[in-house]
Amino acid sequence: MSNAVLSGEKVVNYIDGEWCESASDKYTAIINPATGESIGEILLSTKEDVNRAVEAAKKAQKQWALVPAPQRAELLYRVGLIMKERKEELSRILTQEMGKVIEEARGEVQEGIDMAFYMAGEGRRLFGQTTPSELKDKFAMSIRVPVGIVGIITPWNFPIAIATWKSFPAIVGGNAVIWKPATETPLMARELVKIFEEAGLPKGIINLVCGSGSEVGNAMVEHPEIDVISFTGSNEVGRSIAETCGRLLKRVSLEMGGKNAVIVMDDADLTLAVEGILWSAFGTSGQRCTACSRVIVHESVKEQLEERLLSAMEKLTLGNGLDESVKIGPVINGSALQKIHEYVGIGKDEGAKLLTGGSILNDEKYGNGYYYAPTLFTDVRSDMRIAQEEIFGPVVSIIPVKSFEEAIEVNNGVTYGLSSSIFTRDVNRVFAAQRDLDTGIVYVNAGTTGAEIHLPFGGTKGTGNGHRDSGVQALDVFTEWKSVYVDYSGKLQRAQIDVE
Ligand code: NAP
Ligand code: MG
């Protein structure tokens, strides 16, 4: 199977431990963005399917919560082992349904494996706190308990990694999960659910409901018995989900867009900076939430940096990501191509100088795939739309600045706050920068991407709503804190009153 070229795949729902169809009987095509060809179809479910999944989850979760956490964790350990065994096969499916190049697909699957083993470890911790009581012969502690039913809504750009960031801590925490994957990337969802099944997860603990955001996603958000929504995706959708959850007093964790910048100071190692910019700006064709889309450069090294970036960009090879020699794959679909191209038009109209790229690639060799030329603008001002709005494609804007202070100000002058980076050899600037950059993730002498799963992942300002995926912090989304007081004095002791 590992070298199979996909075709005729069919993705249906998985509810209560059964692969099942929907009464809707509607399907939509799954497209390989590298070729524009259909590789299968995905079921478009209805609200009724969400309701059935919730019923199954409710029944199963009560039992699951009683399984000791270290045993729940062992299941994740098995999931990790199966993923590891199937890494190459999963990576090839990922490249074909989403488009990222095979090396990056392997990296994404590895991220899921790492998360499985990490969260399996958490099953033997799930630490609360013990603390002295203010009263004699009284014991006090806090413990984590499951929230109940967790709704997970994921985007197409990391179709398996993000699902593991959310489902693994939810499951080790004793919850049942209802998962709606992005309509573009259901194959990775099916594969992950198959792995859970093979690992022996009890039925009803993971339920996959495929379908559109407006029908299935919305039904999950509105469902009174889904206790938490964990969402990664665009700001527009995240905001509307948060509004609904606000009305329902439902817990919601949001990870959304970014407008991430690399700062290149006058003392930077320019060779390293160019490598970091290239990898974080054009990897995954710029479709990472942490992608570098601004380069804030000290004016004294601007020309040198531009020249070096241009000559490095000439060597980037585009094409089908299954080809190991290809560095940059397609973007996800035709409407993404159009959106990216519109932004390039906006940049030109705003007076930014286009150094290279700026076109949809439709030579014969690209077939019906969705390819955009890696694009570099310079002389961009921080207030231009191309320097403020998320483009989500291979487009980078160089913004010249006169000082370190101005670089920080430009970095922070956007509504997003996901990731930032600085290239400098000055240790004083390194520490000032990690203090003053107002993003949730800061890199020093590396690009804006490359998060490791045991650290919290997420952003400030418009990127999120204060929660974090990954790290031990993810458990705060999927568990409830309970404070427990045990009085063994044999008499009524009143807190704050009977204190001697
Ligand atoms: P999207 O359009 O917001 O979709 C994300 C998910 O939400 C999909 O599963 C989508 O379903 C679903 N959805 C759409 N409308 C919905 C609604 N009304 N109610 C409930 N769910 C709904 O985002 P995308 O285009 O897939 O992903 C790109 C965005 O994700 C970018 O903005 C990127 O920055 C962000 N992102 C952020 C992070 C992070 O951690 N900060 C990571 C990766 C991506 P359909 O597929 O059926 O439309
Ligand atoms: Mg696709």
XYZ file of C-alpha atoms and ligand atoms in Angstrom:
549
model
C 0.000 0.000 0.000
C 2.870 2.304 0.813
C 3.544 3.349 -2.790
C -0.078 3.295 -3.879
C -1.403 6.227 -5.836
C -4.772 6.996 -4.345
C -8.009 6.808 -6.294
C -11.626 5.923 -5.613
C -11.309 6.440 -1.841
C -14.505 6.872 0.118
C -14.690 8.431 3.559
C -17.772 7.861 5.697
C -18.561 8.504 9.347
C -17.387 6.506 12.339
C -19.980 6.547 15.086
C -20.232 4.235 18.088
C -17.458 2.035 16.738
C -19.055 1.542 13.301
C -18.198 2.970 9.898
C -21.519 4.290 8.670
C -23.263 6.351 6.018
C -25.631 9.242 6.529
C -29.286 9.607 5.576
C -28.123 12.597 3.500
C -26.472 10.266 0.971
C -24.507 13.258 -0.344
C -20.801 13.211 -1.155
C -18.216 15.668 -2.417
C -14.916 15.032 -4.185
C -11.518 14.820 -2.495
C -9.013 16.492 -4.812
C -5.267 15.981 -4.990
C -4.094 19.610 -5.268
C -0.894 18.571 -7.051
C -2.832 17.193 -10.002
C -6.338 18.621 -9.673
C -7.628 15.055 -9.934
C -10.278 13.465 -7.770
C -8.920 10.763 -5.500
C -12.195 9.919 -3.830
C -15.202 11.315 -2.068
C -16.264 12.376 1.410
C -19.673 12.000 2.971
C -21.583 15.192 3.739
C -23.447 14.447 6.956
C -26.306 16.224 8.668
C -27.202 17.449 12.125
C -28.840 14.057 12.778
C -25.464 12.360 12.456
C -23.999 14.760 15.022
C -26.884 13.923 17.356
C -26.222 10.190 16.968
C -22.524 10.722 17.656
C -23.335 12.640 20.834
C -25.586 9.824 22.059
C -22.797 7.295 21.478
C -20.213 9.550 23.123
C -22.379 10.101 26.177
C -22.765 6.394 26.855
C -19.116 5.570 26.250
C -17.608 8.476 28.156
C -19.067 7.468 31.524
C -17.161 4.180 31.384
C -14.014 5.715 29.906
C -13.802 8.232 32.730
C -13.609 5.306 35.179
C -10.655 3.676 33.408
C -7.490 4.659 35.311
C -5.614 7.362 33.387
C -2.406 5.257 33.069
C -4.508 2.623 31.258
C -6.070 5.223 29.005
C -2.516 6.328 28.324
C -1.414 2.850 27.266
C -3.903 3.021 24.482
C -2.270 6.215 23.214
C 1.062 4.474 23.435
C -0.269 1.775 21.107
C -1.617 4.483 18.790
C 1.885 5.981 18.672
C 3.453 2.618 17.847
C 1.006 1.957 15.001
C 1.548 5.452 13.608
C 5.271 4.851 13.724
C 4.921 1.569 11.869
C 2.720 3.188 9.229
C 4.602 6.495 9.045
C 5.617 6.269 5.393
C 2.212 5.138 4.193
C 0.454 7.883 6.170
C 2.882 10.490 4.853
C 2.182 9.503 1.254
C -1.561 9.744 1.772
C -1.077 13.136 3.403
C 0.927 14.472 0.476
C -1.682 13.286 -1.980
C -4.678 14.756 -0.253
C -3.184 18.009 1.038
C -0.240 18.729 -1.265
C 2.646 19.365 1.160
C 5.920 17.802 0.031
C 6.717 14.323 1.284
C 9.520 15.412 3.623
C 7.138 17.807 5.377
C 4.392 15.184 5.422
C 6.779 12.850 7.244
C 7.486 15.648 9.697
C 3.781 16.142 10.315
C 3.147 12.445 10.941
C 6.154 12.433 13.287
C 4.543 15.279 15.212
C 1.520 13.041 15.778
C 3.751 10.176 16.932
C 5.552 12.497 19.338
C 2.229 13.713 20.693
C 1.017 10.142 21.255
C 4.047 9.226 23.367
C 4.053 12.556 25.169
C 0.369 12.403 26.092
C 0.745 8.724 27.010
C 3.289 9.949 29.568
C 0.789 12.493 30.851
C -1.557 9.644 31.739
C 0.855 8.765 34.546
C 0.997 12.364 35.696
C -2.188 14.394 35.150
C -0.904 16.212 38.203
C -3.096 18.187 40.503
C -1.803 19.786 43.677
C -1.867 18.941 47.319
C -1.661 21.863 49.656
C -2.023 22.344 53.426
C -5.429 23.214 54.760
C -5.752 26.256 57.010
C -7.492 23.996 59.538
C -6.162 21.183 61.707
C -6.837 17.576 60.659
C -8.016 18.592 57.252
C -6.566 17.680 53.859
C -6.814 19.738 50.647
C -6.054 18.907 47.031
C -6.987 19.772 43.477
C -7.499 17.113 40.819
C -8.255 17.072 37.104
C -11.510 15.476 35.986
C -12.823 14.970 32.437
C -14.985 17.693 30.939
C -17.216 15.156 29.174
C -17.806 15.416 25.447
C -15.294 17.288 23.358
C -15.989 18.655 19.871
C -12.935 18.995 17.666
C -12.974 21.035 14.447
C -9.746 20.984 12.431
C -8.315 22.684 9.306
C -6.796 21.111 6.200
C -3.243 22.439 6.477
C -2.140 20.013 9.225
C -4.784 17.331 8.803
C -3.274 14.812 11.209
C -0.990 16.760 13.557
C -3.635 19.200 14.763
C -6.099 16.363 15.276
C -3.570 14.619 17.522
C -2.900 17.832 19.465
C -6.563 17.904 20.387
C -7.799 14.315 20.500
C -4.871 12.798 22.435
C -5.085 15.060 25.492
C -8.890 14.845 25.340
C -8.802 11.051 25.361
C -6.121 10.657 28.005
C -8.115 13.138 30.085
C -11.111 10.773 30.094
C -13.356 12.474 27.534
C -15.190 11.237 24.454
C -14.526 13.035 21.173
C -16.592 14.097 18.201
C -14.352 15.161 15.348
C -15.207 17.079 12.229
C -12.189 17.227 9.928
C -11.773 19.802 7.153
C -13.728 18.751 4.078
C -10.534 18.952 1.969
C -8.626 16.396 4.060
C -10.796 13.537 5.316
C -8.373 10.749 4.368
C -5.986 11.539 7.195
C -8.973 11.633 9.541
C -10.082 8.195 8.406
C -6.543 6.838 8.854
C -6.215 8.216 12.375
C -9.581 6.793 13.380
C -8.588 3.406 11.917
C -5.483 3.544 14.094
C -7.549 4.266 17.212
C -9.746 1.318 16.255
C -6.764 -0.983 15.791
C -5.283 0.165 19.099
C -8.492 -0.948 20.831
C -10.154 2.320 21.812
C -13.626 1.454 23.159
C -16.478 2.295 20.801
C -17.997 5.743 21.159
C -14.824 7.411 22.462
C -13.827 8.754 19.063
C -16.557 9.610 16.588
C -15.846 11.007 13.155
C -18.572 13.076 11.536
C -17.694 14.299 8.048
C -19.382 17.222 6.410
C -19.432 20.940 5.905
C -18.610 23.516 8.539
C -21.971 25.187 8.155
C -23.934 21.955 8.702
C -21.852 19.563 10.825
C -19.504 22.101 12.436
C -22.341 24.368 13.354
C -24.455 21.498 14.729
C -21.540 20.554 17.005
C -21.079 24.095 18.248
C -24.815 24.450 18.935
C -25.238 21.030 20.561
C -26.039 21.510 24.266
C -24.352 18.234 25.259
C -20.993 18.919 23.660
C -19.133 20.510 26.555
C -16.046 21.949 24.857
C -15.222 23.061 21.334
C -11.577 23.012 20.317
C -11.163 24.760 16.985
C -8.257 25.559 14.704
C -8.922 27.540 11.566
C -9.669 30.997 10.266
C -10.510 34.036 12.373
C -13.809 34.533 10.645
C -15.100 31.074 11.569
C -13.442 31.136 15.011
C -15.160 34.374 15.901
C -18.603 33.070 14.954
C -17.986 29.862 16.935
C -16.930 31.923 19.964
C -20.080 34.037 19.708
C -22.292 30.963 19.786
C -20.290 29.392 22.603
C -20.548 32.645 24.544
C -24.326 32.516 24.312
C -24.345 28.861 25.416
C -21.674 29.361 28.125
C -19.650 26.631 26.424
C -15.902 26.348 26.834
C -14.126 27.116 23.561
C -10.467 27.002 22.620
C -9.496 28.819 19.436
C -6.260 28.735 17.439
C -6.507 30.988 14.408
C -4.484 33.003 11.950
C -1.099 34.653 12.018
C 0.906 37.383 10.316
C 4.286 36.176 11.440
C 7.510 38.069 10.934
C 11.207 37.355 10.796
C 13.336 40.276 12.005
C 16.800 40.511 10.449
C 19.102 42.852 12.348
C 22.255 44.491 10.993
C 24.485 41.992 12.840
C 22.591 38.885 11.659
C 24.201 35.863 10.026
C 22.586 36.541 6.645
C 23.206 33.065 5.260
C 21.326 31.579 8.172
C 18.595 34.221 7.967
C 17.989 33.437 4.289
C 17.657 29.723 5.074
C 15.281 30.441 7.945
C 13.133 32.772 5.849
C 12.963 30.381 2.916
C 11.933 27.427 5.068
C 9.363 29.269 7.131
C 7.917 31.380 4.292
C 7.696 28.898 1.439
C 7.474 25.551 3.247
C 3.948 24.133 2.888
C 3.604 26.844 0.201
C 3.154 29.408 2.971
C 0.041 27.645 4.264
C 1.167 27.243 7.855
C -0.451 29.304 10.557
C 3.095 30.140 11.670
C 4.382 30.862 8.140
C 6.679 33.853 7.782
C 4.867 36.418 5.672
C 6.810 39.523 6.716
C 10.543 40.111 6.813
C 11.428 43.130 8.913
C 14.953 44.059 7.941
C 17.416 46.647 9.184
C 17.927 49.083 6.290
C 21.709 48.645 6.349
C 21.423 44.972 5.261
C 18.251 45.242 3.182
C 19.843 45.157 -0.264
C 22.153 42.298 0.604
C 19.289 40.297 2.039
C 17.120 40.919 -1.026
C 19.852 39.768 -3.374
C 20.513 36.628 -1.392
C 16.835 35.800 -1.034
C 16.271 36.251 -4.768
C 19.105 33.987 -5.736
C 18.025 31.338 -3.210
C 14.420 31.524 -4.458
C 15.562 30.792 -8.001
C 16.637 27.367 -6.820
C 13.279 26.419 -5.303
C 11.736 23.530 -7.220
C 7.963 23.339 -7.515
C 5.826 20.350 -8.328
C 4.139 17.233 -7.030
C 5.290 16.705 -3.448
C 5.641 12.939 -3.937
C 8.774 13.704 -5.950
C 11.559 13.793 -3.337
C 13.453 16.498 -5.215
C 10.548 18.949 -5.107
C 10.780 21.620 -2.403
C 7.425 23.369 -2.833
C 4.069 21.803 -3.540
C 0.769 23.274 -4.672
C -1.670 25.332 -2.627
C -4.836 23.651 -1.471
C -7.347 24.573 -4.178
C -8.428 26.981 -6.897
C -10.034 29.486 -4.575
C -6.836 29.684 -2.506
C -4.937 30.429 -5.749
C -7.363 33.228 -6.561
C -7.187 34.700 -3.053
C -3.381 34.727 -3.100
C -3.346 36.308 -6.536
C -5.786 38.997 -5.432
C -3.480 39.906 -2.568
C -0.585 40.255 -4.984
C -2.736 42.677 -6.992
C -3.550 44.593 -3.819
C 0.173 44.808 -2.953
C 1.012 46.237 -6.373
C -1.819 48.770 -6.116
C -0.587 49.816 -2.679
C 2.803 50.618 -4.189
C 4.853 47.672 -2.942
C 7.661 46.633 -5.288
C 7.337 43.112 -6.695
C 10.794 41.535 -6.869
C 9.801 38.087 -8.123
C 6.824 35.769 -8.540
C 3.309 37.139 -8.485
C 1.748 34.650 -10.867
C -0.393 31.553 -11.028
C 1.678 28.818 -12.655
C -0.140 27.048 -15.428
C 2.584 25.647 -17.669
C 1.792 22.235 -19.000
C 4.084 20.521 -16.495
C 1.800 21.561 -13.636
C -1.244 19.897 -15.221
C -4.414 20.899 -13.414
C -2.589 21.377 -10.103
C -2.807 24.598 -8.078
C 0.635 26.201 -8.116
C 1.630 29.738 -7.214
C 5.058 31.205 -7.867
C 7.011 32.020 -4.682
C 6.582 35.764 -4.416
C 8.693 38.503 -2.858
C 7.656 42.116 -2.360
C 9.917 44.820 -1.016
C 9.561 48.422 0.148
C 6.406 47.365 1.931
C 5.011 49.671 4.606
C 3.637 48.176 7.774
C 0.204 49.709 7.222
C -0.325 48.118 3.798
C -2.936 45.371 3.599
C -0.342 42.846 2.398
C 1.590 43.543 5.619
C -1.485 43.261 7.847
C -3.765 40.517 6.529
C -3.156 36.783 6.441
C -2.539 35.694 2.828
C -1.888 31.984 3.506
C 0.267 31.433 0.463
C 3.880 31.778 -0.724
C 4.010 35.584 -0.532
C 6.534 37.506 1.565
C 6.763 41.243 2.220
C 10.048 42.913 3.096
C 9.581 45.884 5.420
C 12.699 48.030 5.986
C 13.260 49.590 9.427
C 15.881 51.879 10.947
C 16.315 50.362 14.413
C 15.707 47.438 16.749
C 12.944 49.379 18.485
C 11.177 50.046 15.194
C 11.485 46.357 14.256
C 9.704 45.332 17.449
C 7.028 47.952 16.898
C 6.386 46.763 13.338
C 6.302 43.129 14.456
C 3.733 43.952 17.119
C 1.701 46.265 14.898
C -0.703 43.623 13.579
C -3.898 42.172 14.983
C -2.387 38.652 15.149
C 0.120 37.300 17.676
C 1.181 33.758 16.803
C 4.900 33.541 16.026
C 7.904 35.811 15.544
C 11.602 35.451 15.017
C 14.776 37.494 15.237
C 18.176 36.958 13.670
C 20.890 38.745 15.621
C 24.174 37.920 17.362
C 23.670 40.470 20.100
C 22.730 38.724 23.334
C 21.218 41.886 24.793
C 18.873 42.219 21.834
C 17.968 38.532 22.077
C 16.712 38.948 25.611
C 15.004 42.258 24.963
C 13.310 40.748 21.906
C 11.993 37.660 23.671
C 10.526 40.015 26.270
C 9.043 42.571 23.867
C 7.791 40.499 20.915
C 4.116 40.106 21.729
C 3.522 36.688 20.116
C 2.799 33.339 21.753
C 5.914 31.817 20.163
C 9.323 33.477 19.689
C 12.299 32.044 17.813
C 15.874 33.296 17.990
C 18.125 32.629 14.995
C 15.511 30.363 13.388
C 12.471 31.010 11.202
C 8.901 31.374 12.478
C 8.021 27.674 12.279
C 9.171 24.565 14.095
C 7.095 24.155 17.237
C 7.837 21.130 19.422
C 4.871 19.301 20.888
C 5.816 19.430 24.566
C 5.634 23.223 24.655
C 2.409 25.208 24.576
C 1.324 26.235 21.083
C -0.839 29.248 20.378
C -0.993 32.968 20.032
C -1.932 36.244 21.616
C -4.339 38.970 20.432
C -6.471 37.984 17.420
C -4.772 34.604 17.021
C -6.557 32.948 19.900
C -8.627 33.323 23.015
C -6.044 32.544 25.664
C -5.914 28.748 25.470
C -3.064 26.626 24.194
C -2.786 23.446 22.172
C 0.143 21.114 22.917
C 2.249 20.958 26.023
C 0.819 20.106 29.393
C -1.263 23.271 28.972
C -3.523 21.483 26.460
C -4.885 19.474 29.385
C -6.448 22.645 30.766
C -8.759 22.733 27.752
C -9.906 19.147 28.204
C -10.123 18.795 31.964
C -12.037 20.502 34.693
C -10.340 21.410 37.988
C -11.944 19.989 41.099
C -10.910 21.051 44.614
C -11.371 18.395 47.280
C -11.331 18.968 51.063
C -11.209 16.026 53.458
C -11.880 16.863 57.096
C -10.726 14.107 59.445
C -11.116 16.031 62.689
C -14.524 14.505 63.493
C -16.049 17.912 64.150
C -17.430 20.798 62.161
C -14.588 23.155 61.292
C -15.594 26.342 59.560
C -13.095 27.798 57.087
C -12.027 31.381 57.835
C -13.917 31.263 61.155
C -12.612 28.397 63.294
C -8.971 29.219 62.598
C -7.036 29.425 65.890
P -11.597 27.444 8.159
O -12.251 27.728 6.874
O -11.893 28.318 9.315
O -11.964 25.937 8.507
C -11.506 25.292 9.659
C -12.507 24.232 10.059
O -13.726 24.853 10.469
C -12.893 23.287 8.916
O -13.080 22.004 9.426
C -14.197 23.889 8.440
O -15.023 22.985 7.763
C -14.822 24.306 9.750
N -15.887 25.309 9.638
C -16.121 26.164 8.608
N -17.214 26.911 8.880
C -17.684 26.524 10.092
C -18.783 26.930 10.911
N -19.607 27.899 10.542
N -18.967 26.309 12.096
C -18.128 25.350 12.509
N -17.078 24.918 11.769
C -16.844 25.503 10.583
O -10.016 27.440 8.025
P -9.145 26.677 6.919
O -9.254 27.457 5.672
O -9.473 25.242 6.889
O -7.694 26.784 7.556
C -6.880 27.892 7.372
C -6.869 28.787 8.584
O -6.506 28.058 9.745
C -5.847 29.892 8.504
O -6.415 31.107 8.945
C -4.752 29.463 9.443
O -3.966 30.480 9.957
C -5.521 28.764 10.478
N -4.669 27.833 11.229
C -4.323 28.152 12.508
C -3.511 27.320 13.256
C -3.155 27.674 14.672
O -2.852 26.772 15.434
N -3.158 28.933 15.064
C -3.044 26.130 12.693
C -3.405 25.831 11.380
C -4.242 26.688 10.678
P -14.958 22.855 6.144
O -13.638 22.281 5.814
O -16.058 21.931 5.829
O -15.134 24.236 5.603
Mg -7.623 17.861 -1.251
